[in-house]
Short mmCIF file of N, CA and C in Angstrom, two decimals:
data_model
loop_
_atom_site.label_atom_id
_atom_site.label_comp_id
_atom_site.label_asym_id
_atom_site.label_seq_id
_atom_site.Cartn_x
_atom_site.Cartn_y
_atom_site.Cartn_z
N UNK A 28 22.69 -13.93 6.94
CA UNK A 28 23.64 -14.96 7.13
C UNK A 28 23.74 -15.35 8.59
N UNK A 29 24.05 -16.52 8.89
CA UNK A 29 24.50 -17.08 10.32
C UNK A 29 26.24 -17.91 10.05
N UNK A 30 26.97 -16.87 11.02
CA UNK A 30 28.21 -17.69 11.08
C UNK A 30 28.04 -18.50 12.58
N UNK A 31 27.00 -18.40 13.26
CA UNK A 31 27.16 -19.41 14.22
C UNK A 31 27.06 -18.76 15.68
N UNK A 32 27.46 -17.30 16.12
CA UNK A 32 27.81 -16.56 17.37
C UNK A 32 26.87 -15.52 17.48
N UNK A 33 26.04 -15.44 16.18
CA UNK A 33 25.21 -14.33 16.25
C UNK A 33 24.06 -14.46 15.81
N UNK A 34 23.62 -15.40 15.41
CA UNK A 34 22.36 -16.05 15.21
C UNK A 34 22.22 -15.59 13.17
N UNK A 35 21.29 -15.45 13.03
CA UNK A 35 21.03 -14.94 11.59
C UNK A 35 20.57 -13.51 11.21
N UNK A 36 21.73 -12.96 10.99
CA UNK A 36 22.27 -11.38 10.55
C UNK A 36 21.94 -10.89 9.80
N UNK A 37 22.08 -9.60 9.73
CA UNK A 37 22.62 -8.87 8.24
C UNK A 37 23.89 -8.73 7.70
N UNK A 38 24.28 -9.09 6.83
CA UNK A 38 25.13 -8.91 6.42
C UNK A 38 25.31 -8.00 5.39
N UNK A 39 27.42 -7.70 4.70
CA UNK A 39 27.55 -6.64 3.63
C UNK A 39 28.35 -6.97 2.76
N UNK A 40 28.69 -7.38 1.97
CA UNK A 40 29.81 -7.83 1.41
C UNK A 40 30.18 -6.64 -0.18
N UNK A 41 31.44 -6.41 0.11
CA UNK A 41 32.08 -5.32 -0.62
C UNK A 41 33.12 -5.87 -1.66
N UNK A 42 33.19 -4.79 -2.86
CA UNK A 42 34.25 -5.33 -3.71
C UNK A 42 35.64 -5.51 -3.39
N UNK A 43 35.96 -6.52 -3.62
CA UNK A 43 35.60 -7.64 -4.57
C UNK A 43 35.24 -8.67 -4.50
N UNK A 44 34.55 -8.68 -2.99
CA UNK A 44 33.11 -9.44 -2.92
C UNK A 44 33.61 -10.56 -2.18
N UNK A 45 34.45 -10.99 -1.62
CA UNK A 45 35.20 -12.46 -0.95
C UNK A 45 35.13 -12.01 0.21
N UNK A 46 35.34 -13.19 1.24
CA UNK A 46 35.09 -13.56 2.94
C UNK A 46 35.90 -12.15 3.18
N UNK A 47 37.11 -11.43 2.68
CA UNK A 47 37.83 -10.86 3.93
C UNK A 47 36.89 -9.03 3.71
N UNK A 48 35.92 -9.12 2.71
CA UNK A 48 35.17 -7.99 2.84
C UNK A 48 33.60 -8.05 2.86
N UNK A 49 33.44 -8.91 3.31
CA UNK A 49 32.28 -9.50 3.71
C UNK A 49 31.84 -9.66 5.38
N UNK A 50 30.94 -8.21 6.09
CA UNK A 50 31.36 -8.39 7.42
C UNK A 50 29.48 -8.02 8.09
N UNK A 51 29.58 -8.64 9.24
CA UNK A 51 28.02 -8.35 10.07
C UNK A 51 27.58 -7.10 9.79
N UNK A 52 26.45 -6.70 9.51
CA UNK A 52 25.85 -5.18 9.69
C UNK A 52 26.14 -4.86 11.07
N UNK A 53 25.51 -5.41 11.94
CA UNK A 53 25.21 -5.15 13.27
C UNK A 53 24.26 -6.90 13.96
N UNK A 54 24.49 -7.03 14.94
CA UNK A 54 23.76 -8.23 16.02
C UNK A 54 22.58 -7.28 16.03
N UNK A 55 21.56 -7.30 15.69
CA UNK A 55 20.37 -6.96 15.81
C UNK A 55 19.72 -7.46 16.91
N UNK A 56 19.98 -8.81 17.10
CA UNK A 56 19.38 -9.54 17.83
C UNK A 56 20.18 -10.04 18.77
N UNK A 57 20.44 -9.53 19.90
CA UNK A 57 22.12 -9.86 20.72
C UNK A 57 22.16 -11.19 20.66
N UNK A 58 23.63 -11.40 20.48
CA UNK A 58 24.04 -12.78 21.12
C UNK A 58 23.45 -13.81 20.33
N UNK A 59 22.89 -15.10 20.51
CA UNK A 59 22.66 -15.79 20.05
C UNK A 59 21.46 -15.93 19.09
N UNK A 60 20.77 -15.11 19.24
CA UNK A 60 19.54 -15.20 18.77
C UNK A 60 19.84 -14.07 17.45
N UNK A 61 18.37 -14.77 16.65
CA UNK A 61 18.32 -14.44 15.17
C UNK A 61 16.79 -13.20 15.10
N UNK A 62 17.65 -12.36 14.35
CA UNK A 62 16.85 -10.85 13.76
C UNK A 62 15.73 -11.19 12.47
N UNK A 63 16.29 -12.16 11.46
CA UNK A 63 15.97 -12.93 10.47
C UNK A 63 15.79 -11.62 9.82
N UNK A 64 16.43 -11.05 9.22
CA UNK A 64 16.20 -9.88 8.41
C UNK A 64 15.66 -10.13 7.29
N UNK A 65 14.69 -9.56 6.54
CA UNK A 65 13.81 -9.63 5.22
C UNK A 65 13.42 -8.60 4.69
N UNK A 66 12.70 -9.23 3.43
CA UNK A 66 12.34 -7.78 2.86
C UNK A 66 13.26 -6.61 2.36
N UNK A 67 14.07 -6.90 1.75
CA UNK A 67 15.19 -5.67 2.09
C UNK A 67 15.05 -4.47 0.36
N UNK A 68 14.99 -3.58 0.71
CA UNK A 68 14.21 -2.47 -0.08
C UNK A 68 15.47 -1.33 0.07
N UNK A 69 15.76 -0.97 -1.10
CA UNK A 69 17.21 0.38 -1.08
C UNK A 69 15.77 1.22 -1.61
N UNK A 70 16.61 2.44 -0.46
CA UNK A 70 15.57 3.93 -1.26
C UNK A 70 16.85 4.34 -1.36
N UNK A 71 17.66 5.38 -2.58
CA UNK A 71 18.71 6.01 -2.74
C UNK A 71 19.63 5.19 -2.12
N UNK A 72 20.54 5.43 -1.19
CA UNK A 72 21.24 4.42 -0.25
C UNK A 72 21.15 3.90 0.73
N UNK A 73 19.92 4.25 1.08
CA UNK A 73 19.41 3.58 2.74
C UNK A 73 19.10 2.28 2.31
N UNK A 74 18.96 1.08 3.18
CA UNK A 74 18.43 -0.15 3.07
C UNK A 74 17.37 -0.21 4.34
N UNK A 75 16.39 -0.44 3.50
CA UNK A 75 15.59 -1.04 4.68
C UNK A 75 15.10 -2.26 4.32
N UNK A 76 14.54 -3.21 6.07
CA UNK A 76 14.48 -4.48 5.96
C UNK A 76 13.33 -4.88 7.11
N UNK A 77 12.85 -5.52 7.31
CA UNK A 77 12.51 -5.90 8.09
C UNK A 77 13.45 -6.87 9.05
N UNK A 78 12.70 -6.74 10.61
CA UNK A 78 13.95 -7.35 11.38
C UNK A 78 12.92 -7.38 13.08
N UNK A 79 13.73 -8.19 13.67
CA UNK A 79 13.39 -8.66 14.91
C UNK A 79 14.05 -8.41 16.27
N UNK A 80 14.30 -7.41 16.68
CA UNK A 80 15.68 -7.65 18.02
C UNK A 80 15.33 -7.88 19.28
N UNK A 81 14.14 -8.45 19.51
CA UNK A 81 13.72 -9.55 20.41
C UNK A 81 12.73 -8.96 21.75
N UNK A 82 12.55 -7.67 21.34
CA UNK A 82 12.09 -6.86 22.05
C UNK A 82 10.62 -6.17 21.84
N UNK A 83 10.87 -5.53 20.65
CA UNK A 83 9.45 -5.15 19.96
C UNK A 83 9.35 -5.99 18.90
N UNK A 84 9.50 -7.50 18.75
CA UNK A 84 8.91 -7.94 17.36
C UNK A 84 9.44 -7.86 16.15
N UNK A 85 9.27 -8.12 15.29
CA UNK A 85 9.34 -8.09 13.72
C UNK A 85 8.68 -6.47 13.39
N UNK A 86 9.85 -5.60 13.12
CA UNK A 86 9.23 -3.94 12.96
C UNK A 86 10.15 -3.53 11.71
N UNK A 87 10.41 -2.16 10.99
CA UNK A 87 10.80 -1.41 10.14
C UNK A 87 12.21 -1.30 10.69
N UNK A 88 13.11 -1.46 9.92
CA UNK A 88 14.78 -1.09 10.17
C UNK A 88 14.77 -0.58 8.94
N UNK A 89 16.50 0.01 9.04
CA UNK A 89 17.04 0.95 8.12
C UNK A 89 18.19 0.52 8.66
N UNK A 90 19.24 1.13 7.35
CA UNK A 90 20.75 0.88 7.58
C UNK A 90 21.07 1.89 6.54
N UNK A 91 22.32 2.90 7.04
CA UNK A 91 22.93 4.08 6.14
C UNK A 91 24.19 3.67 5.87
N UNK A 92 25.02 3.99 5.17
CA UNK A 92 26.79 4.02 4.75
C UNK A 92 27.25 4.26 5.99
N UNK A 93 28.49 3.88 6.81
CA UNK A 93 29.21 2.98 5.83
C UNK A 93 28.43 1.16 6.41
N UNK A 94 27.25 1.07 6.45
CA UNK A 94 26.10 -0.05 6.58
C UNK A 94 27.20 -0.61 7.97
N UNK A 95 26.86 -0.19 9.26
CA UNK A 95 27.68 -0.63 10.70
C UNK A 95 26.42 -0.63 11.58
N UNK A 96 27.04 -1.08 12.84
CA UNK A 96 26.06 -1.17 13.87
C UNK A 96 25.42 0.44 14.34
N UNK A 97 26.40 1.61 14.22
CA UNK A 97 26.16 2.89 14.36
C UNK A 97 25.29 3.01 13.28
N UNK A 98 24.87 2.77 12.55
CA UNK A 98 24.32 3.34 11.35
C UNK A 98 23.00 2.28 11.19
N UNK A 99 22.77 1.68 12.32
CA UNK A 99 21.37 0.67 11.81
C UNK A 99 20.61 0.22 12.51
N UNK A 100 18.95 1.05 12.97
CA UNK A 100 18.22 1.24 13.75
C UNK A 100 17.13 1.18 13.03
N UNK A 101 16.54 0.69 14.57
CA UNK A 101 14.72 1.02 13.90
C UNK A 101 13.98 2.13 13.39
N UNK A 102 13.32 1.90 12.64
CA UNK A 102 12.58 2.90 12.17
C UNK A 102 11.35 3.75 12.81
N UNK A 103 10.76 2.36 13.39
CA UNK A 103 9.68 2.77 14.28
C UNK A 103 8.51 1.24 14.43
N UNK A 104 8.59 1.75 15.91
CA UNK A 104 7.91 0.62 16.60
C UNK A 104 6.62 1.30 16.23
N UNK A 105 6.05 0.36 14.79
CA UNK A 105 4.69 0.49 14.59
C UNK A 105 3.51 0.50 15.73
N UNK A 106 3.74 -1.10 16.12
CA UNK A 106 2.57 -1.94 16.84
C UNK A 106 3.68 -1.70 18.21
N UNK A 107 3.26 -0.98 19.18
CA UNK A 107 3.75 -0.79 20.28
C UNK A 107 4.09 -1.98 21.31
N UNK A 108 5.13 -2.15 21.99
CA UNK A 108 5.28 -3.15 22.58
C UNK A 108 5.96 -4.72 22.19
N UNK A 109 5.56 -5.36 22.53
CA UNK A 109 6.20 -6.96 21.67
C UNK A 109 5.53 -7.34 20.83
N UNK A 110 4.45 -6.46 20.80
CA UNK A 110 3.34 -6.90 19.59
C UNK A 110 4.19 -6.14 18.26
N UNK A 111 4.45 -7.69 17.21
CA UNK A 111 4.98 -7.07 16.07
C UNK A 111 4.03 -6.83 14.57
N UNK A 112 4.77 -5.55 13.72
CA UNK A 112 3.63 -5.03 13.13
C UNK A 112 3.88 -5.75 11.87
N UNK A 113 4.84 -6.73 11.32
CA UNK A 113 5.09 -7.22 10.76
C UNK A 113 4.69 -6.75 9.15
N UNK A 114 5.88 -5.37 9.21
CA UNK A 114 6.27 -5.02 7.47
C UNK A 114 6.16 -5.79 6.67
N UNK A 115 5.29 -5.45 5.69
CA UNK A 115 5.38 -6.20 3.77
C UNK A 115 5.28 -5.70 2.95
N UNK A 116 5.65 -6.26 1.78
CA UNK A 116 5.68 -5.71 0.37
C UNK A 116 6.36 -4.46 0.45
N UNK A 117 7.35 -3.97 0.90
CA UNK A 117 8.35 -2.71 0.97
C UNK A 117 8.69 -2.17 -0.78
N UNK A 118 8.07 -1.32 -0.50
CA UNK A 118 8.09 -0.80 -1.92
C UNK A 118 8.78 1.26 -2.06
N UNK A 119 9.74 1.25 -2.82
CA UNK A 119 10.67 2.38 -3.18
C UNK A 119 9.74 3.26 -4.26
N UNK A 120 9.17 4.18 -3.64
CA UNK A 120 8.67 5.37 -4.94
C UNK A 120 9.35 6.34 -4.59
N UNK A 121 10.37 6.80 -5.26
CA UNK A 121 11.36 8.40 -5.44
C UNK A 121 11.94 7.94 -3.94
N UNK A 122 12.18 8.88 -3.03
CA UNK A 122 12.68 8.75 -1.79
C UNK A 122 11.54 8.77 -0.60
N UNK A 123 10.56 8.22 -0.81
CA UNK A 123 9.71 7.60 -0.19
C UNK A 123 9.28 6.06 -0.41
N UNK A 124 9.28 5.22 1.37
CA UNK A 124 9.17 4.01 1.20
C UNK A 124 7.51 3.79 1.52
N UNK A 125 7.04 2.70 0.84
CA UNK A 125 5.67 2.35 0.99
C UNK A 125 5.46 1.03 1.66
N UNK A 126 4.71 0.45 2.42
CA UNK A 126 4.78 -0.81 3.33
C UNK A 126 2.87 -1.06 3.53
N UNK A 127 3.47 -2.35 4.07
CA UNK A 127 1.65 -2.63 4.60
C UNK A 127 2.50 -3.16 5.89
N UNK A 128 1.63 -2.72 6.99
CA UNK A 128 1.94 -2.94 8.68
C UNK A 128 0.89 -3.25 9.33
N UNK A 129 0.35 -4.27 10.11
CA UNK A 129 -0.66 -4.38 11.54
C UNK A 129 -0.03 -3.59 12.51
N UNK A 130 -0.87 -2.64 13.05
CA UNK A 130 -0.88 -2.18 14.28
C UNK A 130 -0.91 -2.52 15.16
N UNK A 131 -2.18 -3.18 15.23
CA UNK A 131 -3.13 -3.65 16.41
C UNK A 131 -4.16 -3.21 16.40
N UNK A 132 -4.23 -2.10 16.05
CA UNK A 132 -5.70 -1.61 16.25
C UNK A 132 -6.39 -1.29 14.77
N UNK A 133 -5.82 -1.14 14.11
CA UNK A 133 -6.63 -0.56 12.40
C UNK A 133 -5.97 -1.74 11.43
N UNK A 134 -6.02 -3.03 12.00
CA UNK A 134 -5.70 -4.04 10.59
C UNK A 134 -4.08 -3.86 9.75
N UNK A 135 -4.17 -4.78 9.02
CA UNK A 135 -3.00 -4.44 7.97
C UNK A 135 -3.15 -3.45 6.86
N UNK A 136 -2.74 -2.25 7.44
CA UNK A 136 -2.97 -1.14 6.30
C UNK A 136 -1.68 -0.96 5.61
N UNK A 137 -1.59 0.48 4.82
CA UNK A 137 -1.39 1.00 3.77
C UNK A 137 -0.15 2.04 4.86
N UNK A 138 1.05 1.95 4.67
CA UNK A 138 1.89 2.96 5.96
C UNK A 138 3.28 3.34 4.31
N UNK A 139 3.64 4.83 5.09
CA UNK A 139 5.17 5.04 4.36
C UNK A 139 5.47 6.01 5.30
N UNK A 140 7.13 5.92 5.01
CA UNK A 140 7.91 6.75 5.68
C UNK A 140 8.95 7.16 4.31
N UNK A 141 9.05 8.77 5.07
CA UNK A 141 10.14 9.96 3.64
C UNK A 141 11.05 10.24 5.17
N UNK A 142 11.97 10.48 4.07
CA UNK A 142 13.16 11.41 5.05
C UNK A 142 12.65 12.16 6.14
N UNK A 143 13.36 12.32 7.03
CA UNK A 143 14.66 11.09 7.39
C UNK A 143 14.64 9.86 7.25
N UNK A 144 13.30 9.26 7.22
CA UNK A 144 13.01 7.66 7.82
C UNK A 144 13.34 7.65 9.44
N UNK A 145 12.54 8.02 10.16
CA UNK A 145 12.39 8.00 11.83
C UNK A 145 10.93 7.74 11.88
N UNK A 146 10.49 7.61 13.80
CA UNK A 146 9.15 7.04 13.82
C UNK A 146 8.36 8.33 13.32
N UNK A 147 8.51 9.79 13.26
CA UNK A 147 7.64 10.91 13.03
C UNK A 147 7.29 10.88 12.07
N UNK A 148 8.27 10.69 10.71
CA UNK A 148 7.75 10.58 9.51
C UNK A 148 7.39 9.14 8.46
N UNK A 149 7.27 8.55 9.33
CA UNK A 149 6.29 6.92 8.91
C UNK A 149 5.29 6.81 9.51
N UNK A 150 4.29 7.13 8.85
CA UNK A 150 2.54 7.02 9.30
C UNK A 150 2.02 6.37 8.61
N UNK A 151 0.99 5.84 8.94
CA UNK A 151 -0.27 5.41 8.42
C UNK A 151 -1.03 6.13 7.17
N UNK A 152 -1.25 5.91 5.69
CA UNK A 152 -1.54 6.48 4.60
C UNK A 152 -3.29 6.68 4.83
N UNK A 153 -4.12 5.29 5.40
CA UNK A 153 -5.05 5.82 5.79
C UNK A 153 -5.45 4.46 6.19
N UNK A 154 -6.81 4.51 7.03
CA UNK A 154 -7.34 3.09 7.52
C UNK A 154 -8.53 2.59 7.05
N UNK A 155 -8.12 2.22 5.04
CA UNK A 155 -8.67 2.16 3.75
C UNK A 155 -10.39 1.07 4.11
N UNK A 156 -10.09 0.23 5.35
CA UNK A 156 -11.26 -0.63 5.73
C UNK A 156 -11.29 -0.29 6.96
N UNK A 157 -12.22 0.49 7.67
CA UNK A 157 -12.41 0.99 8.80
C UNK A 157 -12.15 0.02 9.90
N UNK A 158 -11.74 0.68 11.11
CA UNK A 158 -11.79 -0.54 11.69
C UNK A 158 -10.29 -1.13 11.98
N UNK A 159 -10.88 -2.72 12.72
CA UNK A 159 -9.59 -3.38 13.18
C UNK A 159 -9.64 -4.42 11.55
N UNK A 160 -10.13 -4.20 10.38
CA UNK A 160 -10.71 -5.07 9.53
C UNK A 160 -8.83 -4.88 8.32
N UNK A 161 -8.31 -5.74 7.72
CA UNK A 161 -7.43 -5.67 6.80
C UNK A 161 -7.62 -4.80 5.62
N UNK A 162 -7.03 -4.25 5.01
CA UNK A 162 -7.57 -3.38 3.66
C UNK A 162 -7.14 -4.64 2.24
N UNK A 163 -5.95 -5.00 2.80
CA UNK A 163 -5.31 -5.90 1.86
C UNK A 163 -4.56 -5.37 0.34
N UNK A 164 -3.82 -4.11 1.13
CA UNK A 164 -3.67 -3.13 0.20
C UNK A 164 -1.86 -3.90 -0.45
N UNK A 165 -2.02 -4.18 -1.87
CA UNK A 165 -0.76 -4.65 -2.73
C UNK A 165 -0.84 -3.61 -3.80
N UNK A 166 0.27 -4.66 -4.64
CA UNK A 166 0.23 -3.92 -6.12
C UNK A 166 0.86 -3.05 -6.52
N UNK A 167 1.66 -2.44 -5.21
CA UNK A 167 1.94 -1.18 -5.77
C UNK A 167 3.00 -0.80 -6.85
N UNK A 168 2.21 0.38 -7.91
CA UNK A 168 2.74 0.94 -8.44
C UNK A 168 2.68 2.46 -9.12
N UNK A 169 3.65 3.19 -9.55
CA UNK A 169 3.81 4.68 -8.99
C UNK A 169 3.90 5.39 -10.36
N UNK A 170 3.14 6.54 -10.90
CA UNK A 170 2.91 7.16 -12.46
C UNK A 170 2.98 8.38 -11.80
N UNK A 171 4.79 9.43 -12.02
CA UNK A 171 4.68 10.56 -11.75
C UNK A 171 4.55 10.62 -9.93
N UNK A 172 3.65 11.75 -9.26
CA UNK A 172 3.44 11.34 -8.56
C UNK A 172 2.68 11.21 -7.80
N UNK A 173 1.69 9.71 -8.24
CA UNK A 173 0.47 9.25 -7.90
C UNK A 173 1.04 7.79 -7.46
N UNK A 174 0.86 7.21 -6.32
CA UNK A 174 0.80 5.96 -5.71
C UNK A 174 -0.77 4.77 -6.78
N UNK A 175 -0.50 3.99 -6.99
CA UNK A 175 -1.79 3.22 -7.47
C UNK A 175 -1.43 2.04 -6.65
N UNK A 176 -2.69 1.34 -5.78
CA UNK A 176 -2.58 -0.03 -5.60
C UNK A 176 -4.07 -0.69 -5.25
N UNK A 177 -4.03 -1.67 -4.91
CA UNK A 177 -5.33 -2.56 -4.89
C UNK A 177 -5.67 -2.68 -3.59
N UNK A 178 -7.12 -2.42 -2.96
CA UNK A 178 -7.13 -2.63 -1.56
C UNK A 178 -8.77 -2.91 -1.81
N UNK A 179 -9.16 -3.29 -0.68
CA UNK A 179 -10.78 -3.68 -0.35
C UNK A 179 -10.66 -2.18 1.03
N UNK A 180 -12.08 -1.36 0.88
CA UNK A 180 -12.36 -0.88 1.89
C UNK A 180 -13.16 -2.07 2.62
N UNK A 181 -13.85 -2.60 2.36
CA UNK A 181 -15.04 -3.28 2.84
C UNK A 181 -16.31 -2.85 2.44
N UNK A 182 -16.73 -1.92 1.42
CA UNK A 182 -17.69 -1.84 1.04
C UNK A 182 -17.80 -1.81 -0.17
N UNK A 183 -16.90 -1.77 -0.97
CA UNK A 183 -16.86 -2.12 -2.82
C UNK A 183 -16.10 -3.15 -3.08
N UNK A 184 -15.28 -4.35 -2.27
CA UNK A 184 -14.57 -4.21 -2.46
C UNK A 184 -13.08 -4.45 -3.20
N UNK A 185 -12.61 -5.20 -3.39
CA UNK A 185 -11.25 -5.23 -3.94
C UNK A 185 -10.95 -4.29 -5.25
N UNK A 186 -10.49 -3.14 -5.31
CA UNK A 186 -10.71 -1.79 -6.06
C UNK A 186 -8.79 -0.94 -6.52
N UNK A 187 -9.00 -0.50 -7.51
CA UNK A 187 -7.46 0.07 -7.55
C UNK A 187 -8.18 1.82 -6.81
N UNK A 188 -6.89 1.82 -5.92
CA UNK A 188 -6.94 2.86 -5.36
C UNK A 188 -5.73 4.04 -5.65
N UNK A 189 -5.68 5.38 -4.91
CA UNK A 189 -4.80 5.27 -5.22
C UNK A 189 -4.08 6.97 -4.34
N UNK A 190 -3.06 7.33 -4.31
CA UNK A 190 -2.49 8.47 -3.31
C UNK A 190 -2.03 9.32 -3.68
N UNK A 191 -2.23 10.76 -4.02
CA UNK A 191 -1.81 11.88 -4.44
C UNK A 191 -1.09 12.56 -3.95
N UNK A 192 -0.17 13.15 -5.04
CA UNK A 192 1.19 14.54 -4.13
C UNK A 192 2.19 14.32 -3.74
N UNK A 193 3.15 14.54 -3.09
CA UNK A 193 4.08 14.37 -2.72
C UNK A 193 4.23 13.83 -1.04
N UNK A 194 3.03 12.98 -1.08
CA UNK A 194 2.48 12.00 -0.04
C UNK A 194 2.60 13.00 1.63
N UNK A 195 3.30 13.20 2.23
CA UNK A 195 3.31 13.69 3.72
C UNK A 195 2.54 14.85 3.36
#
């Protein structure tokens, strides 16, 4: 949402759902400028979203109870610097989140982060097309616990793949 002083927010709105419980997550993006939050993915009660705070780019956020500015930080500066790694397809298997991210250096791969959700435990699943080359990894979906999704290595490619175990 944009009320005008803070550019375009996150917002929360609580029961019973009208303007006087309806309030900013946090200015992500100080002051005037817009975070444009997207993507927004609940694992258990965390929310994560994608978001912008003008510094490192379009990267991984999270937001915990009671959803405030104390409670809603990045996850991890994928693509280091202002270079943004620009999160997609945010996908919830059990209490692990699944994403596709550019780095910079290994393409748009295949990335998740488990509890806590900090930068240590969100890595890279693997770099499915060697290289600075895209894998183009979608689709996802989860039997038990096996990850399945569609990616091209670059040498067979566009193929269902897929991730075993209790992933970390």
């Amino acid at each position: 949402g944009n009320i005008g002083f803070s550019g375009n927010e996150l917002y929360v709105s609580k029961p019973p759902y009208e303007p006087t419980t309806t309030y900013l997550v946090d200015d992500i993006f100080a002051g005037f400028g817009s975070s444009n939050p997207k993507n927004l993915t609940k694992v258990g009660t965390t929310l994560f979203f994608t978001a912008n705070e003008g510094i490192d780019g379009t990267e991984l956020w999270k937001s915990v109870p009671p959803y405030d500015g104390d409670n809603t930080n990045i996850v991890a500066d994928i693509s280091p610097g202002s270079n943004p790694s620009n999160p997609r397809q945010l996908s919830a298997i059990g209490t692990t989140l699944f994403f596709t991210a550019d780095d910079g250096t290994y393409g748009r791969e295949l990335y998740m982060s488990e509890p806590p959700y900090e930068h240590y435990t969100t890595v890279r699943v693997d770099d499915l097309y060697s290289g600075w080359q895209t894998s183009y990894s979608h689709s996802f979906a989860a039997i038990d616990h096996t990850l399945f999704f569609s990616g091209n290595d670059g040498h067979i490619g566009q193929e269902l793949w897929k991730v075993d175990g209790s992933f970390l």
